mmCIF file of C-alpha atoms in Angstrom:
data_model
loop_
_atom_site.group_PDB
_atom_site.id
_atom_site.type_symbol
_atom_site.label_atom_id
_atom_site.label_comp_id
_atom_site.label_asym_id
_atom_site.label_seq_id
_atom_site.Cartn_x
_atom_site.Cartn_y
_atom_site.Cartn_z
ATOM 1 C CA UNK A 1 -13.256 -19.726 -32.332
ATOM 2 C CA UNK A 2 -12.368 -16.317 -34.592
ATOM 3 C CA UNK A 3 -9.029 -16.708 -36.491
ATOM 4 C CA UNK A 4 -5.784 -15.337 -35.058
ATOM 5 C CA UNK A 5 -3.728 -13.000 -36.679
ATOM 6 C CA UNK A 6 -0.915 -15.164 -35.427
ATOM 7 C CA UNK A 7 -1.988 -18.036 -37.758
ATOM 8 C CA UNK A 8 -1.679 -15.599 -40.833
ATOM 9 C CA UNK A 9 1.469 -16.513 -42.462
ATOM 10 C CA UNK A 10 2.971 -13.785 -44.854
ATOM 11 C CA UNK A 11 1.787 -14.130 -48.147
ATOM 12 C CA UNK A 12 -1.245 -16.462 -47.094
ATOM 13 C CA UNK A 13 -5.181 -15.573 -47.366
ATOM 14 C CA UNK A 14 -6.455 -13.970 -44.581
ATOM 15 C CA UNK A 15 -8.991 -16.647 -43.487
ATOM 16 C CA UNK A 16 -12.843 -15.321 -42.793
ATOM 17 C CA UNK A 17 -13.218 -15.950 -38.666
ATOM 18 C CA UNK A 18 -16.248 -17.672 -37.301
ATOM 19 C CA UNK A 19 -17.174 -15.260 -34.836
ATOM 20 C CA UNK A 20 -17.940 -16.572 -30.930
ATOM 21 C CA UNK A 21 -20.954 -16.470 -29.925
ATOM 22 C CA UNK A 22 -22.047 -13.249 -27.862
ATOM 23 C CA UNK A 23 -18.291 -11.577 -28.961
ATOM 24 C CA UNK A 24 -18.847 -8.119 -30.711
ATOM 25 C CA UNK A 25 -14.978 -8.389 -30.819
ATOM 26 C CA UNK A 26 -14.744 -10.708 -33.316
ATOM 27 C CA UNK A 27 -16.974 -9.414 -35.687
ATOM 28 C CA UNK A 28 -14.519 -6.588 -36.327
ATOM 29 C CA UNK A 29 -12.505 -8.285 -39.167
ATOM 30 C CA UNK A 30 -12.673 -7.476 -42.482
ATOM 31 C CA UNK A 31 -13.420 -4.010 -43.565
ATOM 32 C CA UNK A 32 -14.975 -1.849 -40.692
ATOM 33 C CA UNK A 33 -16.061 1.702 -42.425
ATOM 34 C CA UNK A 34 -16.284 5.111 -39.927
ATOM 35 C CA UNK A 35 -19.054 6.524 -40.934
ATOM 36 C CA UNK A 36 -19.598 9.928 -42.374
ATOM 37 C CA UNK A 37 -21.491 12.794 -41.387
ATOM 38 C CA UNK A 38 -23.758 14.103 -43.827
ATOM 39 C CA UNK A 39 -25.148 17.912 -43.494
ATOM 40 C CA UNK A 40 -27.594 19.811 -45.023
ATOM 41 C CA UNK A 41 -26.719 23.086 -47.363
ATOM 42 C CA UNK A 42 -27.231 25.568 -44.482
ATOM 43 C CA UNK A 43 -25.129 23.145 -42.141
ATOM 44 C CA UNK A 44 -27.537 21.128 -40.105
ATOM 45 C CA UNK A 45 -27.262 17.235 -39.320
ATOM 46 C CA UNK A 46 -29.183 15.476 -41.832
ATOM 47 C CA UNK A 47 -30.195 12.618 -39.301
ATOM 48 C CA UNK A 48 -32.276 10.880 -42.214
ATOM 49 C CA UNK A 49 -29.443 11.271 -44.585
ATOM 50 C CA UNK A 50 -26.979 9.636 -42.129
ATOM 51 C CA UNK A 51 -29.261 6.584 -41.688
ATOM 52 C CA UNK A 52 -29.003 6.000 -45.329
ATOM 53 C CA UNK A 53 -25.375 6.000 -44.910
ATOM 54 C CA UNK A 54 -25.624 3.395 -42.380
ATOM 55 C CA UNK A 55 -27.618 1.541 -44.504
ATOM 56 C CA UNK A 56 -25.554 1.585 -47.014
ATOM 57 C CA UNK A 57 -22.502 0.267 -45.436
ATOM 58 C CA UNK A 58 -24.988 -2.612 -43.992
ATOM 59 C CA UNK A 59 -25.595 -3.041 -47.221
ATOM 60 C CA UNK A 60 -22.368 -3.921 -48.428
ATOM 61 C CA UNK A 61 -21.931 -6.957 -46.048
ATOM 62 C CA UNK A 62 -19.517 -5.450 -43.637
ATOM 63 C CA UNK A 63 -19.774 -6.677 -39.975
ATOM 64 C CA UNK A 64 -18.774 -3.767 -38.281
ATOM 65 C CA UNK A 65 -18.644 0.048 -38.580
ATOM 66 C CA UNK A 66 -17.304 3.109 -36.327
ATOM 67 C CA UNK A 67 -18.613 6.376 -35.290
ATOM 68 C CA UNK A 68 -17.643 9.102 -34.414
ATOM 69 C CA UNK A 69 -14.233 9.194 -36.001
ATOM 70 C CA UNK A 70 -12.064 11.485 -38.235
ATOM 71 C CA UNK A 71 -13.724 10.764 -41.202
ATOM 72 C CA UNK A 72 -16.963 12.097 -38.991
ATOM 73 C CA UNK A 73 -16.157 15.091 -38.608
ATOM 74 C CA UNK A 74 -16.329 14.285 -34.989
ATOM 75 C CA UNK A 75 -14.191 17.292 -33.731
ATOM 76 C CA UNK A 76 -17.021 20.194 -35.310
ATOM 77 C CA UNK A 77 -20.350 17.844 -33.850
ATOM 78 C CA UNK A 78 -21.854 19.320 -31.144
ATOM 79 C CA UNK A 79 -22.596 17.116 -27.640
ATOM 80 C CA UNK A 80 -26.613 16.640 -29.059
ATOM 81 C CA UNK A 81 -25.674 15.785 -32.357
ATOM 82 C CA UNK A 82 -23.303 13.019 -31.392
ATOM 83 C CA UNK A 83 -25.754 11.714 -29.437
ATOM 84 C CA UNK A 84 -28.734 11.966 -31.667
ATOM 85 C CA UNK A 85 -26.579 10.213 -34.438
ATOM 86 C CA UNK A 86 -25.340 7.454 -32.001
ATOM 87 C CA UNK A 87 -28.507 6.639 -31.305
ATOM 88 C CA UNK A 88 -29.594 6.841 -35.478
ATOM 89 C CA UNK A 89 -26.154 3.922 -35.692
ATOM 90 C CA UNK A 90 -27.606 1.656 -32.605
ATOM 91 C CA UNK A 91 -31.041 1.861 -33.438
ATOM 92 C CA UNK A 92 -30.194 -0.182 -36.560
ATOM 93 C CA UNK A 93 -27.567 -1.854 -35.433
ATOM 94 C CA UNK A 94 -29.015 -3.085 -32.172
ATOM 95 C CA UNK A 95 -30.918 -5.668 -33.379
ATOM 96 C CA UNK A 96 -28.609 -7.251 -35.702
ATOM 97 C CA UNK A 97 -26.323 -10.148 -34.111
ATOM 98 C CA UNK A 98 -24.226 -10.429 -36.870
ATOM 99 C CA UNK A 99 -22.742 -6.420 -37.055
ATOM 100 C CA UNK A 100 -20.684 -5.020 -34.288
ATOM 101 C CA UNK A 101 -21.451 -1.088 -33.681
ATOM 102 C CA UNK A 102 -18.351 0.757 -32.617
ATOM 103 C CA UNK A 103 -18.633 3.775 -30.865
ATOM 104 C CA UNK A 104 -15.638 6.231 -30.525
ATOM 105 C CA UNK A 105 -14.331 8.601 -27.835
ATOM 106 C CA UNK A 106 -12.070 11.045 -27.888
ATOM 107 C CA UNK A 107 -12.413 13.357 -24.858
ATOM 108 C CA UNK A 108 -8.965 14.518 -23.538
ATOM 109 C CA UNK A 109 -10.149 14.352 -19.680
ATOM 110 C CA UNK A 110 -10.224 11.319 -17.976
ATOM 111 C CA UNK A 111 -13.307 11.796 -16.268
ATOM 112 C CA UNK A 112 -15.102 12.928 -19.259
ATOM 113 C CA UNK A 113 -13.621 9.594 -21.802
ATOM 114 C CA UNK A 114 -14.677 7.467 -18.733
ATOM 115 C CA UNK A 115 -18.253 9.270 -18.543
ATOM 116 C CA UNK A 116 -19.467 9.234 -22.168
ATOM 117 C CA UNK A 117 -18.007 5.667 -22.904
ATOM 118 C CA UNK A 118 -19.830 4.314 -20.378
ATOM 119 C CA UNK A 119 -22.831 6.172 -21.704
ATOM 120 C CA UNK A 120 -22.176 4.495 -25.255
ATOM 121 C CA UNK A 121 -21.985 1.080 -23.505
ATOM 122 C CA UNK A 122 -25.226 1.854 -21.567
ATOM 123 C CA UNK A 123 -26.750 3.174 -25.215
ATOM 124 C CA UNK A 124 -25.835 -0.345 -26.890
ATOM 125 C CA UNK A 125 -22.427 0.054 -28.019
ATOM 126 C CA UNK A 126 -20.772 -3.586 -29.214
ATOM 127 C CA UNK A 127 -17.148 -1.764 -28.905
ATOM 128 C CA UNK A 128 -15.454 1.289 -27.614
ATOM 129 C CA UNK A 129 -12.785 2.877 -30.070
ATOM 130 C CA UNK A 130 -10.488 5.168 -27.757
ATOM 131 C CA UNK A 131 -8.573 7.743 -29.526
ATOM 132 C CA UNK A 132 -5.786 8.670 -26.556
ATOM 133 C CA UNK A 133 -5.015 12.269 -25.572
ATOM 134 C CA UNK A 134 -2.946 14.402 -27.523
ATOM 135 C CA UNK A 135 -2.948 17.894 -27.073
ATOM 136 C CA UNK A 136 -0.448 19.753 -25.064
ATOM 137 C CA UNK A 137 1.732 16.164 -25.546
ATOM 138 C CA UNK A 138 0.749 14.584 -22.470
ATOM 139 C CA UNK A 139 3.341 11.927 -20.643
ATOM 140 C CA UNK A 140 3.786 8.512 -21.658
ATOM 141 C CA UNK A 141 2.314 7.518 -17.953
ATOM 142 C CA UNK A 142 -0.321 9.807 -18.413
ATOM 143 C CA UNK A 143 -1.463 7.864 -21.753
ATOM 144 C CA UNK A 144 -1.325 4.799 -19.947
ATOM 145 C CA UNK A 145 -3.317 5.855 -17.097
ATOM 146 C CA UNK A 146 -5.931 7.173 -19.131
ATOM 147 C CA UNK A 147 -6.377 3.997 -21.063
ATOM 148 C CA UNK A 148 -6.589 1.773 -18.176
ATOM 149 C CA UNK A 149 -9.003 4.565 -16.786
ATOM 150 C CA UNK A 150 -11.341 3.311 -19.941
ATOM 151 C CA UNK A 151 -10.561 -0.182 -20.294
ATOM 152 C CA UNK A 152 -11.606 -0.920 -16.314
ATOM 153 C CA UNK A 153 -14.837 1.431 -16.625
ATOM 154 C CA UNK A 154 -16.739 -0.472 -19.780
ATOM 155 C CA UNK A 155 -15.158 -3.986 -18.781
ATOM 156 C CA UNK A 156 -15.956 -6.117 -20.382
ATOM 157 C CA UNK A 157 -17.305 -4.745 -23.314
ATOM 158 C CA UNK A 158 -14.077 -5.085 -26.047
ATOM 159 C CA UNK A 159 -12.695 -1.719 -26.182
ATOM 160 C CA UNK A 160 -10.772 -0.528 -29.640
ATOM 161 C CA UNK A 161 -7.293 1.393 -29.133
ATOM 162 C CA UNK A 162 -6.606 3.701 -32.068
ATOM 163 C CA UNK A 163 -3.195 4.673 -32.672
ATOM 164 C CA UNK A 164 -2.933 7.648 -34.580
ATOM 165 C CA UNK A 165 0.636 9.386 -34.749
ATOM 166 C CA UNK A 166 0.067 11.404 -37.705
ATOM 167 C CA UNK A 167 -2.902 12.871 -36.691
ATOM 168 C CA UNK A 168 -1.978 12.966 -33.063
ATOM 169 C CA UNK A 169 1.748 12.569 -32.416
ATOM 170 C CA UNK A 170 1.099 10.232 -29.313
ATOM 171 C CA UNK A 171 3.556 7.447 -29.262
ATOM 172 C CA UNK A 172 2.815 3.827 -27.793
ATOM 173 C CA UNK A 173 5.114 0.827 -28.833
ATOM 174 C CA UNK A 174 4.541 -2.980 -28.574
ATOM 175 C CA UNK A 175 5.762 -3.698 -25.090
ATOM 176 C CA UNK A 176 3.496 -0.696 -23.197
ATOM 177 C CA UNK A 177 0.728 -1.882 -25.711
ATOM 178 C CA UNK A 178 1.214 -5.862 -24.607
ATOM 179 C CA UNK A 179 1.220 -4.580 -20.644
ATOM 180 C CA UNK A 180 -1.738 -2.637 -20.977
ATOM 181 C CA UNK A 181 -3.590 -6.233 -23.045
ATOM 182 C CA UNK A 182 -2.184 -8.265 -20.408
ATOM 183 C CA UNK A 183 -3.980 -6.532 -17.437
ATOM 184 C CA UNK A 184 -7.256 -5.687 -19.382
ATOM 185 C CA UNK A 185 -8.146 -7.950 -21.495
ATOM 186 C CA UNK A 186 -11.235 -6.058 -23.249
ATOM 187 C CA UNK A 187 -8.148 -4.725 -25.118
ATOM 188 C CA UNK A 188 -8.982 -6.460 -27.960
ATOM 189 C CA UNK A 189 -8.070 -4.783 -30.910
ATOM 190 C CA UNK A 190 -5.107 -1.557 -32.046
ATOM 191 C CA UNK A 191 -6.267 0.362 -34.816
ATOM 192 C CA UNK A 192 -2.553 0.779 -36.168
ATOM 193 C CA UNK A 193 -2.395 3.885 -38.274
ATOM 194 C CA UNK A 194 1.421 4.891 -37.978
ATOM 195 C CA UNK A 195 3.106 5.127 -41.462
ATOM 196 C CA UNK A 196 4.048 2.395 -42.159
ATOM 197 C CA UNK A 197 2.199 0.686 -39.617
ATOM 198 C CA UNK A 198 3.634 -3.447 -40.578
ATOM 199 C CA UNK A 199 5.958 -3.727 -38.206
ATOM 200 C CA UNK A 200 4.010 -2.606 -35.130
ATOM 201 C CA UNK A 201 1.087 -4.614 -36.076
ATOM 202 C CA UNK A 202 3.537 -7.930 -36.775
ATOM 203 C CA UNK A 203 4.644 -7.246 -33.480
ATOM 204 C CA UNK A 204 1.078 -7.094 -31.956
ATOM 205 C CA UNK A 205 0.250 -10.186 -33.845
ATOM 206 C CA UNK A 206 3.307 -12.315 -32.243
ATOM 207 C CA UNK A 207 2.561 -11.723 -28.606
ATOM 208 C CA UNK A 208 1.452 -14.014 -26.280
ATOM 209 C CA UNK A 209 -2.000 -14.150 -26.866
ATOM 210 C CA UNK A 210 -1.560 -11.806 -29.918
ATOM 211 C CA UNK A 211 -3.322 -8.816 -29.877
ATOM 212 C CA UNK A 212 -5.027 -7.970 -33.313
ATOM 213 C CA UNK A 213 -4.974 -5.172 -35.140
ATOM 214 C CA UNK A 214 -7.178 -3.464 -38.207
ATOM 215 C CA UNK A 215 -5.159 -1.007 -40.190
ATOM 216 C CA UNK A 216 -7.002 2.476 -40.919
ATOM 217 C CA UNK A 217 -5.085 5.645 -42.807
ATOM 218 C CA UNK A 218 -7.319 4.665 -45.500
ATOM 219 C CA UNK A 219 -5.838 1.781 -46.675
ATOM 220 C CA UNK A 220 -2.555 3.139 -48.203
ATOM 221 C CA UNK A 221 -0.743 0.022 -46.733
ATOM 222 C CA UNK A 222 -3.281 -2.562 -46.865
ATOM 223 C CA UNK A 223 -1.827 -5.183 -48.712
ATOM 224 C CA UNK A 224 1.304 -4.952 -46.824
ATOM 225 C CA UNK A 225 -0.816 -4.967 -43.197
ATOM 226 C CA UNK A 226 -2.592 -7.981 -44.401
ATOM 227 C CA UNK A 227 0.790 -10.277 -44.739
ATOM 228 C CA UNK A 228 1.902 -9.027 -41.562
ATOM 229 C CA UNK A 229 -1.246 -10.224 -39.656
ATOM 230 C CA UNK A 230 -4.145 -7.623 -39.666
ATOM 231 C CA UNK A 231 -7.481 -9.096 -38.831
ATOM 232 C CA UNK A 232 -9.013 -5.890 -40.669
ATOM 233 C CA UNK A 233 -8.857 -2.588 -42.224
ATOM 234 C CA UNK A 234 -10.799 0.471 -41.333
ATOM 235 C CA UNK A 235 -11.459 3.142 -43.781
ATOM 236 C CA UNK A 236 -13.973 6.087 -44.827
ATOM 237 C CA UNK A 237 -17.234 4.979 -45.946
ATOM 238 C CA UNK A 238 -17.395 6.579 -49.498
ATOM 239 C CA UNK A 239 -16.334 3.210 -51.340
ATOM 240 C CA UNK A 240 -16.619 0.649 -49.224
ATOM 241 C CA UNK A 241 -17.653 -1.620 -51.877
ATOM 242 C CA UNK A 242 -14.248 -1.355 -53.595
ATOM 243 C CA UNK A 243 -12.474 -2.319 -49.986
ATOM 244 C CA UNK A 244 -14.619 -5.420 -49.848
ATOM 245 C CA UNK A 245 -13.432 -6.725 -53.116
ATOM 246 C CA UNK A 246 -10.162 -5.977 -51.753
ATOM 247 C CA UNK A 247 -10.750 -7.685 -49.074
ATOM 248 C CA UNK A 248 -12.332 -10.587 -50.738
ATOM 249 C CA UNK A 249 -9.845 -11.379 -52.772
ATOM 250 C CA UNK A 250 -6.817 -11.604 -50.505
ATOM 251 C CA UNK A 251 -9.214 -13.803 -48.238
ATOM 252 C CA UNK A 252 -10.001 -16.126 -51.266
ATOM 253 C CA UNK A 253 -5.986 -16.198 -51.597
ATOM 254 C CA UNK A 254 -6.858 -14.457 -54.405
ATOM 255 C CA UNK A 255 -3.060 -12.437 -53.676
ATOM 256 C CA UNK A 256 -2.370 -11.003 -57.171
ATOM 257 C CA UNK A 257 -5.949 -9.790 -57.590
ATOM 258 C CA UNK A 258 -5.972 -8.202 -54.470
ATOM 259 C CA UNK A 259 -2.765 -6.315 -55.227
ATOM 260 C CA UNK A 260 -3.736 -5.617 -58.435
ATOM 261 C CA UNK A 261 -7.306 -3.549 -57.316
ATOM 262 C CA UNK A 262 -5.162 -1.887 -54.636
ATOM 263 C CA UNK A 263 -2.321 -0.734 -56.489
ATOM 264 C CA UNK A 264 -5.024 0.567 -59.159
ATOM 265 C CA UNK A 265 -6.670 2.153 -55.531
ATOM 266 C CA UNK A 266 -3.470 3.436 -54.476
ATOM 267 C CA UNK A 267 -2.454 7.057 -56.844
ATOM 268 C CA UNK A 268 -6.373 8.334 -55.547
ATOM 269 C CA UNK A 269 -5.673 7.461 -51.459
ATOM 270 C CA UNK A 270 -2.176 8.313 -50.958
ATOM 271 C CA UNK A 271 -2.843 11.751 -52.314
ATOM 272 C CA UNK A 272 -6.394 12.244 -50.724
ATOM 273 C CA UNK A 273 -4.334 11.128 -47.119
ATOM 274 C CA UNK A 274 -1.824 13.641 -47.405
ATOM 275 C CA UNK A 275 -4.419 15.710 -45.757
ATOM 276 C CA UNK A 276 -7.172 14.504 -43.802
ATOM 277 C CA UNK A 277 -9.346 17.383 -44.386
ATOM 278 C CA UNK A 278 -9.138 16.392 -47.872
ATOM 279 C CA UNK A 279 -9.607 12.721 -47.870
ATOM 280 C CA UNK A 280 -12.807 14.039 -45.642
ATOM 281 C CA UNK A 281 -13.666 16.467 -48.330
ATOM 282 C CA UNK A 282 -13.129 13.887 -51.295
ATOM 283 C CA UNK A 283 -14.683 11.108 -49.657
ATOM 284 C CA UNK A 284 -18.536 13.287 -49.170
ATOM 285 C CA UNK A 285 -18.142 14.411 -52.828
ATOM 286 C CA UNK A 286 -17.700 10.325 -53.948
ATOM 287 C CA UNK A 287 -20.868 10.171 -51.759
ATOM 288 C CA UNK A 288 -22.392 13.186 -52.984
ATOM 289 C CA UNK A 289 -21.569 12.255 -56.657
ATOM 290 C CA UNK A 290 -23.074 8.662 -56.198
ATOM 291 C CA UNK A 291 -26.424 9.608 -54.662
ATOM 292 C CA UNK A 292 -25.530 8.323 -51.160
ATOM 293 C CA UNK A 293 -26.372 11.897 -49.642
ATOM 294 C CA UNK A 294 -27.633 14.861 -50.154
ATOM 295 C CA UNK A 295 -24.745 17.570 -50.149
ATOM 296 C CA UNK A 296 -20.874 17.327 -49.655
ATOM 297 C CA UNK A 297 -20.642 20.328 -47.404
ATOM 298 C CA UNK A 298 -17.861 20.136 -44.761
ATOM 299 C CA UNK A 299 -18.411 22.311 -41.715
ATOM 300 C CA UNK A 300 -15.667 24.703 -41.585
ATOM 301 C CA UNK A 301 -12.965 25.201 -41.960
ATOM 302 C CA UNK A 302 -12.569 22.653 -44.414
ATOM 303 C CA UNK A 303 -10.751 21.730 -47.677
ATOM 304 C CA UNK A 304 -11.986 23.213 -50.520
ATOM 305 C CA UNK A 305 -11.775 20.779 -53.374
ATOM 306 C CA UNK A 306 -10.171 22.885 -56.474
ATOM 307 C CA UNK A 307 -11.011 22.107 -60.157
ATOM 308 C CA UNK A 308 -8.472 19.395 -60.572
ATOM 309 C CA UNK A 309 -8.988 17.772 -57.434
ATOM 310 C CA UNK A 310 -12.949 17.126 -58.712
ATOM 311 C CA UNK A 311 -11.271 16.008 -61.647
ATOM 312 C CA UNK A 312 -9.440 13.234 -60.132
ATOM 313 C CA UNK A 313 -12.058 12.287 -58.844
ATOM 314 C CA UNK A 314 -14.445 12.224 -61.930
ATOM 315 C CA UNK A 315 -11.656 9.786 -62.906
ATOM 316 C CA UNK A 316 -11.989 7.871 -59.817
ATOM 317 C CA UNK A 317 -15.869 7.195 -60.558
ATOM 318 C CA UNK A 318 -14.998 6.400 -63.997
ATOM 319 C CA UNK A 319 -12.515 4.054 -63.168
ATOM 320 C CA UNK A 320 -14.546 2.092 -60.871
ATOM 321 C CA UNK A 321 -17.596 2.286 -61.576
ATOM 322 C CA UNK A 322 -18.039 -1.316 -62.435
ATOM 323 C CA UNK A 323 -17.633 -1.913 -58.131
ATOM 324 C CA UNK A 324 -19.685 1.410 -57.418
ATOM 325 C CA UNK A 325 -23.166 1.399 -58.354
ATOM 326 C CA UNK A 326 -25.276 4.633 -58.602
ATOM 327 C CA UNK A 327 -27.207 4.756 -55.088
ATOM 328 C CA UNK A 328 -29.578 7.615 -55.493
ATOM 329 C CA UNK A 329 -32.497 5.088 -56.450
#
């Protein structure tokens, strides 16, 4: 059986879950990186340079990993090029039993969500992540329909709900969240990204089942999602190793070390999140910077790193660089 969030006292390790058998849902636990896009310097996909980024996170022991998501630049990929990098992620993905491959969606039609998460399911995907609608601030009812659209067409395969405020302003709360679990339940996880997002996931962890939850806005409230019940976190891909040892050491009950590489974390990600076209932009020059691929150029428009933001994070790669090992060999 994988581990509860319910069982997760405050202050206690987070306990490492023995997944089920044939259950891509409980391999997402721990950290879960979305992947990022690399291009080339005239603006192409660079399809070998984004394997290497999936190798990479593999690399770094994770059991799970998302595409497309913010931190993919998902919103400037054309329909080919989400597909041809979908099928770079399940191609080496597919035959490993022990890492779940989460594919996202984001389509604001109905028809079109249920159409091309079906096609990821057909394509291999472990999970669906479903980013609801958000533009012209569509109705409460009209959320819920369109989630319940996606959860019956992929059942059963565990579908991902990503709650996004910030980025989106769409609001859900515990109660419409527990009806929706309670007639589908392939709900298995809530990406909880409001700010801060503790009470909605110790809410979501104290239902009946509990539903769990993985924290994403990069982290910025990790240790505080972890005593509240999160079975994971779900950041950019840039650092992953330093997320891991984050990670670890909570899970080792390890408490004071964990808070300690956070809060050393923290001044670089709460700044880099004020924006996410800059956490986007930061993140590919970490990658760029460490060999991991072969150019930092963000499709515009994008954020334009300035002198002192490059110097933060020439600091950043200083600082760390005992967790973050050169990887252009």
């Amino acid at each position: 059986m994988s581990v509860s969030p319910a069982t997760v006292s405050p202050g206690e390790p987070v306990p490492d879950p023995v997944p089920e058998p044939d259950d891509p849902g409980a391999l997402v636990r721990g950290v879960s990186p979305v992947l990022e896009v690399p291009f080339t310097a005239t603006g192409d996909i660079d399809v070998d340079g984004f394997r290497r980024v999936v190798r990479y996170v593999l690399g770094t022991g994770v059991s799970s990993m998302m595409f497309p998501g913010f931190a993919s630049e998902y919103y400037k990929l054309t329909e080919d090029e989400r597909r041809t990098l979908t099928a770079v992620l399940l191609a080496e993905t597919g035959a490993r039993p022990d890492v779940a491959a989460i594919v996202a969606v984001q389509d604001h039609a109905t028809r079109l969500v249920v159409a091309r998460a079906r096609e990821a399911v057909a394509a291999g995907a472990d999970l669906i992540n479903l980013l609801p609608p958000h533009f012209l601030s569509p109705s409460r009812r009209a959320l819920v329909d369109h989630v319940r659209a996606v959860l019956d067409a992929v059942a059963p395969t565990p579908v991902v709900l990503q709650y996004a405020p910030t980025e989106t302003g769409t609001s859900l709360d515990g109660a419409t969240l527990a009806a929706i679990a309670a007639a589908h339940p392939n709900l298995r996880l809530v990406k909880v990204e409001s700010s801060p997002p503790g009470r909605l996931i110790a809410e979501l962890a104290a239902l009946d089942p509990p539903l769990a939850s993985i924290e994403g806005y990069a982290g910025v409230q990790l240790p505080d999602a972890i005593r509240r019940g999160a079975v994971g976190t779900q950041p950019g891909c840039s650092f992953t190793e330093i997320y891991v040892e984050i990670w670890r050491r909570f899970a080792s009950g390890d408490t004071a070390g964990g808070e300690d590489l956070h809060r050393r974390l923290l001044p670089y990600i709460s700044y880099w999140m004020l924006d996410t076209e800059l956490i986007i932009a930061a993140e590919k020059h970490i990658s760029y910077r460490r060999g991991l691929i072969g150019s930092d150029l963000c499709r515009s428009p994008a954020h334009e790193l300035d002198a002192e933001e490059r110097r933060v994070i020439d600091r950043f790669l200083a600082e760390f660089a005992d967790l973050l090992p050169d990887l252009s060999g």
